[in-house]
XYZ file of C-alpha atoms in Angstrom:
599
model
C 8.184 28.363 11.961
C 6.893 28.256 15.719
C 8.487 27.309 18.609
C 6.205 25.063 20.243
C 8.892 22.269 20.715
C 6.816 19.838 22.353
C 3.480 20.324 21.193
C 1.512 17.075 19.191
C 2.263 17.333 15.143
C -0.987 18.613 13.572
C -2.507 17.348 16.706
C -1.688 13.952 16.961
C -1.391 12.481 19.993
C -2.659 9.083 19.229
C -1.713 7.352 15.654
C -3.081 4.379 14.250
C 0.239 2.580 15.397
C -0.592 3.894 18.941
C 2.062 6.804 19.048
C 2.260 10.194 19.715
C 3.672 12.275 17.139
C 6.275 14.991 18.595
C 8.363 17.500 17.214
C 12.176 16.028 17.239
C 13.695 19.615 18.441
C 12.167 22.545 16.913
C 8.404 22.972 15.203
C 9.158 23.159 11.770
C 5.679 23.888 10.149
C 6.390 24.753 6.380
C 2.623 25.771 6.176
C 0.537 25.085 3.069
C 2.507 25.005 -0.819
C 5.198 25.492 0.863
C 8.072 23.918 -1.509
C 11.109 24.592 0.910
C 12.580 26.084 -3.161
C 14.097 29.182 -1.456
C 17.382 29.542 -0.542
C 16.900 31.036 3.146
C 14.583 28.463 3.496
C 16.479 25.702 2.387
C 19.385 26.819 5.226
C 16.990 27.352 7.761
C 15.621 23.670 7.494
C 19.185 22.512 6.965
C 20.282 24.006 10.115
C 17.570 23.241 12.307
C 18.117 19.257 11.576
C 21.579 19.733 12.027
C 20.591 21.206 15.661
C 17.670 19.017 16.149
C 20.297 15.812 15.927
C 22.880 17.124 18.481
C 25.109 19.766 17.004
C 25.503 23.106 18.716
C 24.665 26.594 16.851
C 28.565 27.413 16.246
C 29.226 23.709 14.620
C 26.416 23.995 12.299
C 29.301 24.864 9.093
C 31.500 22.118 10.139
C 28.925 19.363 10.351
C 26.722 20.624 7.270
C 29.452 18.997 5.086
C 31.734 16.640 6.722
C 35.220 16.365 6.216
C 38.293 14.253 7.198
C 40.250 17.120 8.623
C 37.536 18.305 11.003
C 37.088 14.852 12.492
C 40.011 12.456 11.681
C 41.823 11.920 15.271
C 45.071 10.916 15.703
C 45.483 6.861 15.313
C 48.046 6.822 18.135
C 45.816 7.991 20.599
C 44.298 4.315 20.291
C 46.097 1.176 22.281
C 48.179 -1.025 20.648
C 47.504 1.604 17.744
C 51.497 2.214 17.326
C 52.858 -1.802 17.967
C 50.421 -3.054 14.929
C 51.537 -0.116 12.597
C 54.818 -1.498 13.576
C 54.554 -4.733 13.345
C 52.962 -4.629 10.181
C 55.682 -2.046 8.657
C 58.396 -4.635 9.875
C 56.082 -7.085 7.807
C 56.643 -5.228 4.536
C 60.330 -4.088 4.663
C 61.020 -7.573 5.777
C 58.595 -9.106 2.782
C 56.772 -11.574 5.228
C 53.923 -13.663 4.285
C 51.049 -11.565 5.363
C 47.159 -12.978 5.787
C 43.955 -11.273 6.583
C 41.542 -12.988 8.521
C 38.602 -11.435 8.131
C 34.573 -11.875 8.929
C 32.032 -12.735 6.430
C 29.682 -9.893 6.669
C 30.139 -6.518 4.817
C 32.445 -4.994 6.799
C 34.738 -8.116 7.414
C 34.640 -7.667 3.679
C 35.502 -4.123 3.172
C 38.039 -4.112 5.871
C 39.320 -7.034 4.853
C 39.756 -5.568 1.597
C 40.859 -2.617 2.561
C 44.233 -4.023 4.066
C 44.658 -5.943 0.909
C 44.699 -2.832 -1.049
C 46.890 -1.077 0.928
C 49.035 -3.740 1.538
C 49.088 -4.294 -2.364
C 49.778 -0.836 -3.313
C 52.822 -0.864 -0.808
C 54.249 -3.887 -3.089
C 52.881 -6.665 -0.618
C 50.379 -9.318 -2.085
C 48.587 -10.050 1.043
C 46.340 -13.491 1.424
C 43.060 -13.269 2.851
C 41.312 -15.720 4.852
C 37.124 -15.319 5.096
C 35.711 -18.044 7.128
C 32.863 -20.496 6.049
C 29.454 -19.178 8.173
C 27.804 -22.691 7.950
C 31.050 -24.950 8.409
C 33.426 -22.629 11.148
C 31.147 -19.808 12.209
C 32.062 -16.711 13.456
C 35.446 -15.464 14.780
C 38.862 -17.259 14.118
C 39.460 -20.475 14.573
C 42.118 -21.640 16.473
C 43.068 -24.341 13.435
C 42.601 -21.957 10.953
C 45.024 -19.825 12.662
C 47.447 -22.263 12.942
C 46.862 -23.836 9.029
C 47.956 -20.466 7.764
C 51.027 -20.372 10.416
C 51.824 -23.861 8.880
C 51.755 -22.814 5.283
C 54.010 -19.870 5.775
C 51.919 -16.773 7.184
C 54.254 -15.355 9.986
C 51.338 -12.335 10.406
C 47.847 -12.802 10.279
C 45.888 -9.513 10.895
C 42.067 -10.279 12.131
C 39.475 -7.465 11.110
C 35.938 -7.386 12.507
C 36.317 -10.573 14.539
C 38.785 -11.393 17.336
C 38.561 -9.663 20.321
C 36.684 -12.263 22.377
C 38.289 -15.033 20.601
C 40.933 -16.081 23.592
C 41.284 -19.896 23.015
C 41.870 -19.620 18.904
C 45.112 -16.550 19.452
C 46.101 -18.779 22.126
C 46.469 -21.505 19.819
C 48.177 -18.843 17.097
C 50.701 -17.881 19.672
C 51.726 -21.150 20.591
C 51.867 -21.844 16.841
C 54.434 -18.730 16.793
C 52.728 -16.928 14.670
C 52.033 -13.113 15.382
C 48.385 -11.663 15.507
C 47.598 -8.425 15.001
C 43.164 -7.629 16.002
C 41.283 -5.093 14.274
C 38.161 -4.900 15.894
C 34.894 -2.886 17.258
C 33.299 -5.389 18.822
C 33.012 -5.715 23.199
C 35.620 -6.522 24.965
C 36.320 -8.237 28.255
C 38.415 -7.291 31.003
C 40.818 -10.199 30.113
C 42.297 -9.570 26.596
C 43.426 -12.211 24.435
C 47.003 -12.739 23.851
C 48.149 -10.855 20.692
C 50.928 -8.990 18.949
C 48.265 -5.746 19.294
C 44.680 -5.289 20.085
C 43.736 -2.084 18.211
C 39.921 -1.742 19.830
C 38.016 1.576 20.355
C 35.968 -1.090 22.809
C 38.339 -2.049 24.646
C 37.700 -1.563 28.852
C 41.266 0.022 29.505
C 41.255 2.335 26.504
C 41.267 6.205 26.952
C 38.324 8.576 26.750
C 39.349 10.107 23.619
C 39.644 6.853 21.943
C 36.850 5.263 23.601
C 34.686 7.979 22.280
C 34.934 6.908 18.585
C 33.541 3.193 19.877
C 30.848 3.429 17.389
C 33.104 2.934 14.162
C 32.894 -0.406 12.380
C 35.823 -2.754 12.115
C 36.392 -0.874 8.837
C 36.588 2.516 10.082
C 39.136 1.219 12.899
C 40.832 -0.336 9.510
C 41.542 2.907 7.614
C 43.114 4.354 10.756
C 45.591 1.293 11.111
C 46.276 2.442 7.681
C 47.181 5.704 8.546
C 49.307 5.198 11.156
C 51.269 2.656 8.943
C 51.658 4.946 5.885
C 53.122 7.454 8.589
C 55.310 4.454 10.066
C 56.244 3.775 6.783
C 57.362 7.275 5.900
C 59.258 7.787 9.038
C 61.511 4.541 8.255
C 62.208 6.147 4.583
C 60.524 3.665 2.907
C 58.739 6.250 0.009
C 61.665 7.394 -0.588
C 61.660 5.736 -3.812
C 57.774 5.007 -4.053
C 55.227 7.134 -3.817
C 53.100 7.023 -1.371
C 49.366 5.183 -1.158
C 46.229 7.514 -1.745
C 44.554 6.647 1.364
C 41.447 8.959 0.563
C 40.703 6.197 -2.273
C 39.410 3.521 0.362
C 36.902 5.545 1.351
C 34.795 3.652 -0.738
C 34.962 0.885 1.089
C 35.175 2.599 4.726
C 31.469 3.975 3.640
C 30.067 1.090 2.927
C 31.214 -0.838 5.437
C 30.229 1.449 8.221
C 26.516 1.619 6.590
C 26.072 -1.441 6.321
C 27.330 -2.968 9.554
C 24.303 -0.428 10.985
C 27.232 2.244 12.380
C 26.289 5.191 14.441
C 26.407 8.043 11.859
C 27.898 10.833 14.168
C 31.165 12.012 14.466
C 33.809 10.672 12.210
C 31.286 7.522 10.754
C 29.357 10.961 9.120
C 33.600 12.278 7.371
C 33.812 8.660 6.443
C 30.247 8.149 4.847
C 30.183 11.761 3.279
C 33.752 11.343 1.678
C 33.267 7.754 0.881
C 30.020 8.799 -1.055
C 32.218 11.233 -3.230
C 34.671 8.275 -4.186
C 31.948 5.713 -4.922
C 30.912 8.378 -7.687
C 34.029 8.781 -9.232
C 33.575 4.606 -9.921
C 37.635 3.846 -9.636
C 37.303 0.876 -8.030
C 36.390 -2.040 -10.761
C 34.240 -3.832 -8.277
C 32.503 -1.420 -6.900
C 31.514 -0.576 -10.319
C 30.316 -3.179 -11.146
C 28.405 -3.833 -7.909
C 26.906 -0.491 -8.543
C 25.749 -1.824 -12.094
C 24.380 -4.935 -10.709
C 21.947 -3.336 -8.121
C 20.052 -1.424 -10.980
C 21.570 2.248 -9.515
C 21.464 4.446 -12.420
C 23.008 7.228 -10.423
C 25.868 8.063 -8.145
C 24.894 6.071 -4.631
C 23.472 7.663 -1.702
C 23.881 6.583 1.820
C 20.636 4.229 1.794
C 21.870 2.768 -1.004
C 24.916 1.571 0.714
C 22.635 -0.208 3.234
C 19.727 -1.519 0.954
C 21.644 -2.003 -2.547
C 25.252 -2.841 -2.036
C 25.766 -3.880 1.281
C 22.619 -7.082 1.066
C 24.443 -8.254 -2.111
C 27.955 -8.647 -0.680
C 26.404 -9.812 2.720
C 25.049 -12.665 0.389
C 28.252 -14.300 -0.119
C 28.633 -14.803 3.362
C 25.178 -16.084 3.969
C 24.168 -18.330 1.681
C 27.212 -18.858 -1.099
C 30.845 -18.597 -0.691
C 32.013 -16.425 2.290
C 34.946 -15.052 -0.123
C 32.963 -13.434 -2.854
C 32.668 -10.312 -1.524
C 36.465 -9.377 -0.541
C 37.258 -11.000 -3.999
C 34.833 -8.315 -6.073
C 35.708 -5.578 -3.685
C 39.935 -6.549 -4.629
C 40.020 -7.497 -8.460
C 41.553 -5.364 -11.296
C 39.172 -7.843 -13.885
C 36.428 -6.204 -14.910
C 34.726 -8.989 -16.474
C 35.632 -10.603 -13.019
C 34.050 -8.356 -11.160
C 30.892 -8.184 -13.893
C 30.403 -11.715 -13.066
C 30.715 -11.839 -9.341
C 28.304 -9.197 -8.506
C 25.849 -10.742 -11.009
C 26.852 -14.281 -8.837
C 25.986 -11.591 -5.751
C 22.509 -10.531 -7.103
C 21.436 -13.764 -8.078
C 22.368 -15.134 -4.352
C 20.733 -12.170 -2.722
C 17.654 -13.244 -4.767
C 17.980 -16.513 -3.184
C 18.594 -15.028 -0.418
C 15.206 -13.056 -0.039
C 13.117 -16.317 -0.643
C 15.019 -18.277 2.314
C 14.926 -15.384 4.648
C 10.927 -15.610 4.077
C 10.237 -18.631 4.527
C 12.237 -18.727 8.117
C 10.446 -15.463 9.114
C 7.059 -16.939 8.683
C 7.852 -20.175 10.686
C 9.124 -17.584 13.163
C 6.553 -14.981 13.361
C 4.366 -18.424 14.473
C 6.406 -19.069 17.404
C 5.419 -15.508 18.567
C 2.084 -16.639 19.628
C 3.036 -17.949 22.951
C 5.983 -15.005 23.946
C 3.571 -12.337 24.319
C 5.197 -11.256 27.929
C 8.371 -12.147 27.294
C 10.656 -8.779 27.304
C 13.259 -10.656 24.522
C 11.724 -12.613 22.000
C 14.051 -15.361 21.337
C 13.169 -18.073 19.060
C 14.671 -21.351 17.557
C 13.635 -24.126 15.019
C 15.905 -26.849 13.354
C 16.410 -26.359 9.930
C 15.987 -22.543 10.249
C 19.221 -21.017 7.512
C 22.081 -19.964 9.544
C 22.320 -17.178 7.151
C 19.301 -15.195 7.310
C 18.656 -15.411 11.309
C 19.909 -11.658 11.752
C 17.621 -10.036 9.090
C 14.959 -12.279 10.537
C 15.899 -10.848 13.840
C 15.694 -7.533 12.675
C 11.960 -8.011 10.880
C 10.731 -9.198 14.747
C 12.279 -6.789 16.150
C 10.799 -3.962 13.900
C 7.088 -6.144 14.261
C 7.255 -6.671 17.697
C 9.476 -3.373 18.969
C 11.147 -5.648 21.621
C 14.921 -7.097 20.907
C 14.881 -10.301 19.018
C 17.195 -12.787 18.521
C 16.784 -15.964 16.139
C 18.693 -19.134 16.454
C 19.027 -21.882 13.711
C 19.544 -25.237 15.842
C 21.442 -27.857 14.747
C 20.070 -31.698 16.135
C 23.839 -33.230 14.963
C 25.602 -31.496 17.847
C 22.436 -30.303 20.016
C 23.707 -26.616 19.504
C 22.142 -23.512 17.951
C 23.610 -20.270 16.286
C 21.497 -17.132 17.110
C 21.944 -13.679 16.325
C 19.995 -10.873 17.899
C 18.890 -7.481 17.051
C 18.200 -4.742 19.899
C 15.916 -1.631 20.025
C 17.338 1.665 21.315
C 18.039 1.819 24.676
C 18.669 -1.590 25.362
C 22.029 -2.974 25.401
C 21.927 -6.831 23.472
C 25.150 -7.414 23.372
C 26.345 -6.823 26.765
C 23.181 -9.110 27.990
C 25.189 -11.616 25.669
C 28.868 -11.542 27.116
C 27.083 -11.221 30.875
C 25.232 -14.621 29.671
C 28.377 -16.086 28.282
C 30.241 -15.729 31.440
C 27.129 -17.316 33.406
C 27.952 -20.729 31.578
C 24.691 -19.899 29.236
C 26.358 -19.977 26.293
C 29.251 -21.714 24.107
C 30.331 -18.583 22.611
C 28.902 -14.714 21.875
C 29.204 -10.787 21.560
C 28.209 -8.347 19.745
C 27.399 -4.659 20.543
C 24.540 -2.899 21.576
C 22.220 -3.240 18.541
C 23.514 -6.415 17.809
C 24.673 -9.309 18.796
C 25.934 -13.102 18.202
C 25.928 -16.030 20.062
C 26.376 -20.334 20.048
C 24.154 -22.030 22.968
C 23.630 -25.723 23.438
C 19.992 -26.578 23.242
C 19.454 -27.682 26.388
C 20.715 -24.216 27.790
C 18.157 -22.302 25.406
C 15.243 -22.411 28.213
C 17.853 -20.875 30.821
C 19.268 -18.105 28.753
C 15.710 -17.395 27.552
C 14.645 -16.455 31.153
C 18.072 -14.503 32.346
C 17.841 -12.312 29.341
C 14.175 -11.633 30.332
C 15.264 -11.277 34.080
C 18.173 -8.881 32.809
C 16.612 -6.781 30.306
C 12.788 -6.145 31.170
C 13.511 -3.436 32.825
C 14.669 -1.639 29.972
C 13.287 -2.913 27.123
C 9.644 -1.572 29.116
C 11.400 2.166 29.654
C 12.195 1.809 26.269
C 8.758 0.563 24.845
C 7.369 3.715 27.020
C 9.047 6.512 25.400
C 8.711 5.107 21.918
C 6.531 8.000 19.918
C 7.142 9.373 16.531
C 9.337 12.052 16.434
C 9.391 14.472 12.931
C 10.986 16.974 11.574
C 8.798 19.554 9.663
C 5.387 19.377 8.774
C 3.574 20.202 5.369
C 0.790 20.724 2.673
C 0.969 17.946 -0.124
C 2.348 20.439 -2.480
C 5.483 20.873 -0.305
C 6.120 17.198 -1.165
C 8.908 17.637 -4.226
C 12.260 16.786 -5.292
C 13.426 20.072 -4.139
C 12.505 19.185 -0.620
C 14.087 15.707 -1.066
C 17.450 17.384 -1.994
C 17.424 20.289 0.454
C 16.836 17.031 3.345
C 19.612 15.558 1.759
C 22.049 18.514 2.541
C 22.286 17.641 6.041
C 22.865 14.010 5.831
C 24.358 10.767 5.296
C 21.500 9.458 7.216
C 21.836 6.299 9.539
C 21.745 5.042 12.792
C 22.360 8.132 15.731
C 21.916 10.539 12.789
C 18.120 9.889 11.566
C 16.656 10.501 8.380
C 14.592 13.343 8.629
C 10.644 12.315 8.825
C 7.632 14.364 7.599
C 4.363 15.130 8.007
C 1.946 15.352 5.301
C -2.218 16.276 5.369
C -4.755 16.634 5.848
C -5.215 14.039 2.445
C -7.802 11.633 1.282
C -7.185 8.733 -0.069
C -8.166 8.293 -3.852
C -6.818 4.357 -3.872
C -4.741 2.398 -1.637
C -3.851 -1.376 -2.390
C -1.199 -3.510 -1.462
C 1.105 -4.157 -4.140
C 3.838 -7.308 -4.388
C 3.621 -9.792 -1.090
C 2.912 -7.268 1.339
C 3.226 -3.720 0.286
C 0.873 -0.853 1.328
C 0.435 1.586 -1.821
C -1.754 4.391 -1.598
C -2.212 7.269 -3.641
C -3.040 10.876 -1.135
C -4.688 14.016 -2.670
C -4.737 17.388 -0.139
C -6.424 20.182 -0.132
C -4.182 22.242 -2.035
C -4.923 19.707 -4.902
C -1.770 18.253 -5.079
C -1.674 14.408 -5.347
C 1.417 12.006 -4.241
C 2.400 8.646 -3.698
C 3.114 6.531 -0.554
C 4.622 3.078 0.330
C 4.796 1.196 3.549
C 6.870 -1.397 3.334
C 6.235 -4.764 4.837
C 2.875 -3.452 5.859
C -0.190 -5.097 4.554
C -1.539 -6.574 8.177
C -0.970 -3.886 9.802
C -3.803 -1.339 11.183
C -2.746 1.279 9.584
C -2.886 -0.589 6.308
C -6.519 -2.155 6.942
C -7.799 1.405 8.232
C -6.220 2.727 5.096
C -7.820 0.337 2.642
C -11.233 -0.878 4.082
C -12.210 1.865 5.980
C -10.895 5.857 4.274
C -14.507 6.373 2.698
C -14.718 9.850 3.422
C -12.250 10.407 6.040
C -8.862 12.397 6.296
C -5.715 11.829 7.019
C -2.563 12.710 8.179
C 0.914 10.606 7.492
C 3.978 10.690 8.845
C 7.143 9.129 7.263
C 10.310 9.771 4.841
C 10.747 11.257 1.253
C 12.521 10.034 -1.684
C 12.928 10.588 -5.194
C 11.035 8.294 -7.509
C 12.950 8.331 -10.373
C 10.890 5.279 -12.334
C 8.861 7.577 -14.078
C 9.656 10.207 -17.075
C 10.367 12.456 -14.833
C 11.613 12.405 -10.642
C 8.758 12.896 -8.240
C 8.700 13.153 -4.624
C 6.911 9.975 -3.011
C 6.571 9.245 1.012
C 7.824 5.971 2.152
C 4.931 5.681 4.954
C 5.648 4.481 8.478
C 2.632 5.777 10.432
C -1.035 7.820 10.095
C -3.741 9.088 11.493
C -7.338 10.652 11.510
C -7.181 14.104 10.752
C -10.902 14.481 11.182
């Protein structure tokens, strides 16, 4: 390995996307048949990613496997942390009528779930309450609120939703019914009035607290559940019980925090790495059976949270009925839970062939945004339920922040949802343009955000969030390059490597997947396979052939070059390895995000 940290991978300082490819940290050049099979070898790559992701020399142990006791902090450092446990506890001694209101996405779900659980295994059969998407939208509602007050909730507990949502927990209040918020999501400097606001986002909370802001609602979740077990405790009440096994949720604190697209540093890596450990063990019925229903015919790895499980429950909420999800995540039925994440697939299915169809009529509206530093786009008739993956698939084709909005002619309003590239923060554009009178209702965080507009505001908003955000998304665009890991012959590409990359994940947002360079190779075929799939088969010099897919690829330079125009060239690629485990036996393939000439 050489140290020439900022020197062009095998040379490349112009790619067929356009990039330069750098060196994330370190040069990691594995040289040619190198199989990274050695032990030394297999720490020293392990170490450097650890390094090349943030994580000084002396904290290489504690990172390299994650645990709950290096990076759990104390729940009451958080506001409001102490009056919910509290609250809550006075809840189950006194044998109130509990609700959760939770969101409709994957980790509304899990967290939602999650405090049913607990709740349950501390004697208390919670209710939950998961909005409609299509018929209330996102957040509480104010009637909602008061509906459950009426029909004997005197505690409603909201999880991923809530924070903005003044006008619907002013209602509650004046209902007299208490509200407890569990959220992650922005915050104003005016909070709404609750019986606690437990928010690592909120403006007034301390630095310590503050600095875990990138957990999902379900991560914030599972700490509310610690400090109420402790409550709990300290008031005698296991006594005579015994005590919940909090370590068994982390299940559903993994997949939550995946899916929702959490930063995977810190505490999101304990929760992840543990979580992973308990989705093995297959305790929970419909996780099981979720498992079964996505085809896995292994234990779940961290991509599989976010590609497998998370899109099926996220279908509930999208396109079919906004409980499904918190029901298969809470049953003891097996046969329950066999046919609700079959109900799951065959909506995500569904799904898939709505989500293309608006993605095509959107990709057409792109024609006439070419200088526009947000692309923002809006059709009647477009699925509420698909706009944020559609979002995302602009985003990742244009490399600008996207946000797609389904408008409604019966009320002259629109829902978006928007997607952000690094650097650029979408969802504080969206509360700055909600307090400018721009739009009904949003949030969101930086990668993401949410929003309601009236139509005849959508030219407006359009041009502040250009006025507000060119700036960055062009520093942004700028420094975009390619950044790998290690570098290697075509023989170094094997299941070995795959597992020794493994070793320093889970992989995820703020902790990337480590990315590889392969070649020189020629290219003995390349096709595209299903709609739009670039498949090519590489052979190197060392005579070692593999595969490679790029997804979502097929009009893209790289694949035309690829295809049309290889006769007698080489190549080097650049991208991620996995196990393909379709064949008789596991091979290493490259899922390909970038090439370039080699000769």
């Amino acid at each position: 390995m050489s140290t020439r940290s900022l020197s062009h991978v095998l040379g490349v300082s112009q790619s067929l996307a356009g990039k330069a490819w750098l060196w994330r940290g370190g040069n990691m050049e594995l040289g040619t048949g190198s199989t990274a099979a050695s032990q030394d070898l297999d720490r020293s790559v392990v170490t450097q990613l650890l390094m090349t992701r943030g994580v000084a020399a002396d904290e290489v142990a504690k990172h390299a496997k994650p645990t709950m006791r290096e990076f759990l902090p104390d729940p009451s450092e958080f506001r409001d942390m102490e009056q919910a446990a509290e609250r809550i506890a006075q809840a189950v001694l006194n044998e109130e009528q509990i609700t959760i209101y939770g969101d409709y996405d994957v980790d509304g779900a899990t967290s939602s779930a999650l405090l049913v659980d607990l709740l349950r295994s501390l004697g208390v059969e919670a209710g939950y309450y998961i909005p409609d998407r299509l018929l209330e939208g996102y957040g509480p509602s104010g009637e909602a609120l008061v509906k459950l007050a009426e029909d004997g909730s005197s505690l409603i507990v909201t999880v991923d939703c809530g924070a903005m949502a003044h006008e619907a927990l002013t209602m509650a209040r004046d209902a007299g019914v208490d509200v407890i918020v569990v959220d992650h999501h922005k915050c104003a400097a005016e909070l709404p009035p609750t019986a606690a606001l437990v928010n690592p986002n909120r403006l007034d909370e301390s630095d310590l607290a503050a600095s875990h802001g990138h957990l999902a609602a379900v991560g914030v979740a599972f700490l509310l559940a610690i400090a109420l077990v402790r409550t709990l405790r300290a008031k005698g009440f296991f006594e005579s019980r015994r005590e919940p096994d909090l370590m068994s949720l982390l299940d559903l604190v993994a997949l939550g925090t995946v899916a929702d697209v959490a930063a995977l540093h810190g505490l999101n890596r304990a929760f992840v790495s543990q979580g992973l450990k308990v989705l093995a063990r297959r305790d929970r019925i419909g996780m099981a059976a979720l498992i079964d229903a996505s085809r896995l015919k292994r234990a779940p790895i961290a991509s599989d949270l976010g590609f497998a499980l998370g899109p099926r429950i996220n279908a509930g909420g999208r396109i079919g009925e906004s409980t499904l999800g918190v029901r298969l995540l809470t049953t003891s039925d097996a046969e329950e839970a066999r046919e609700i994440a079959e109900q799951l697939s065959a909506l995500n299915e569904e799904r898939r062939a709505i989500e293309a169809e608006v993605q095509e009529a959107a990709e057409a509206q792109l024609e006439g945004q070419h200088n526009m530093a947000v692309q923002v786009l809006a059709a009647d008739g477009w699925h509420p339920g698909v706009i944020g993956i559609v979002a995302a698939r602009i985003k990742e084709k244009t490399g600008k922040p996207s946000i797609v909005i389904a408008l409604d002619p019966a009320d002259g309003t629109g829902k978006g949802s928007g997607r952000s590239i690094s650097g650029v923060d979408l969802g504080a554009a969206i509360i700055a343009a909600r307090e400018e009178g721009l739009l009904v209702a949003g949030g969101g965080h930086a990668m993401a955000a949410g929003l309601t507009i009236a139509q005849d505001k959508l030219s407006a908003f359009t041009e502040f969030l250009d006025e507000r955000l060119a700036r960055d998304v062009e520093r942004a665009r700028i420094s975009q390059v390619m950044q790998l890991d290690l570098s290697l012959a075509p023989g170094g590409l094997t299941p070995d490597l795959v597992n020794t990359l493994e070793a320093a994940g889970p992989y995820g947002v703020g902790w990337p997947a480590p990315r590889v360079a392969v070649g020189p190779v020629r290219i003995v075929n390349a096709d595209i396979v299903g709609k739009d799939h670039l498949r090519v088969i590489a052979s190197g010099g060392d005579g070692r052939s593999f595969k490679a897919i790029a997804f979502r690829a097929a009009e893209t330079e790289m694949a035309q070059t690829l295809i049309h125009r290889s006769k007698g060239r080489q190549f080097h690629f650049a991208g991620r390895v996995k196990i393909d485990d379709w064949g008789p036996r596991p091979a290493a393939e490259l899922h390909l995000e970038d090439a370039a000439f080699a000769d």
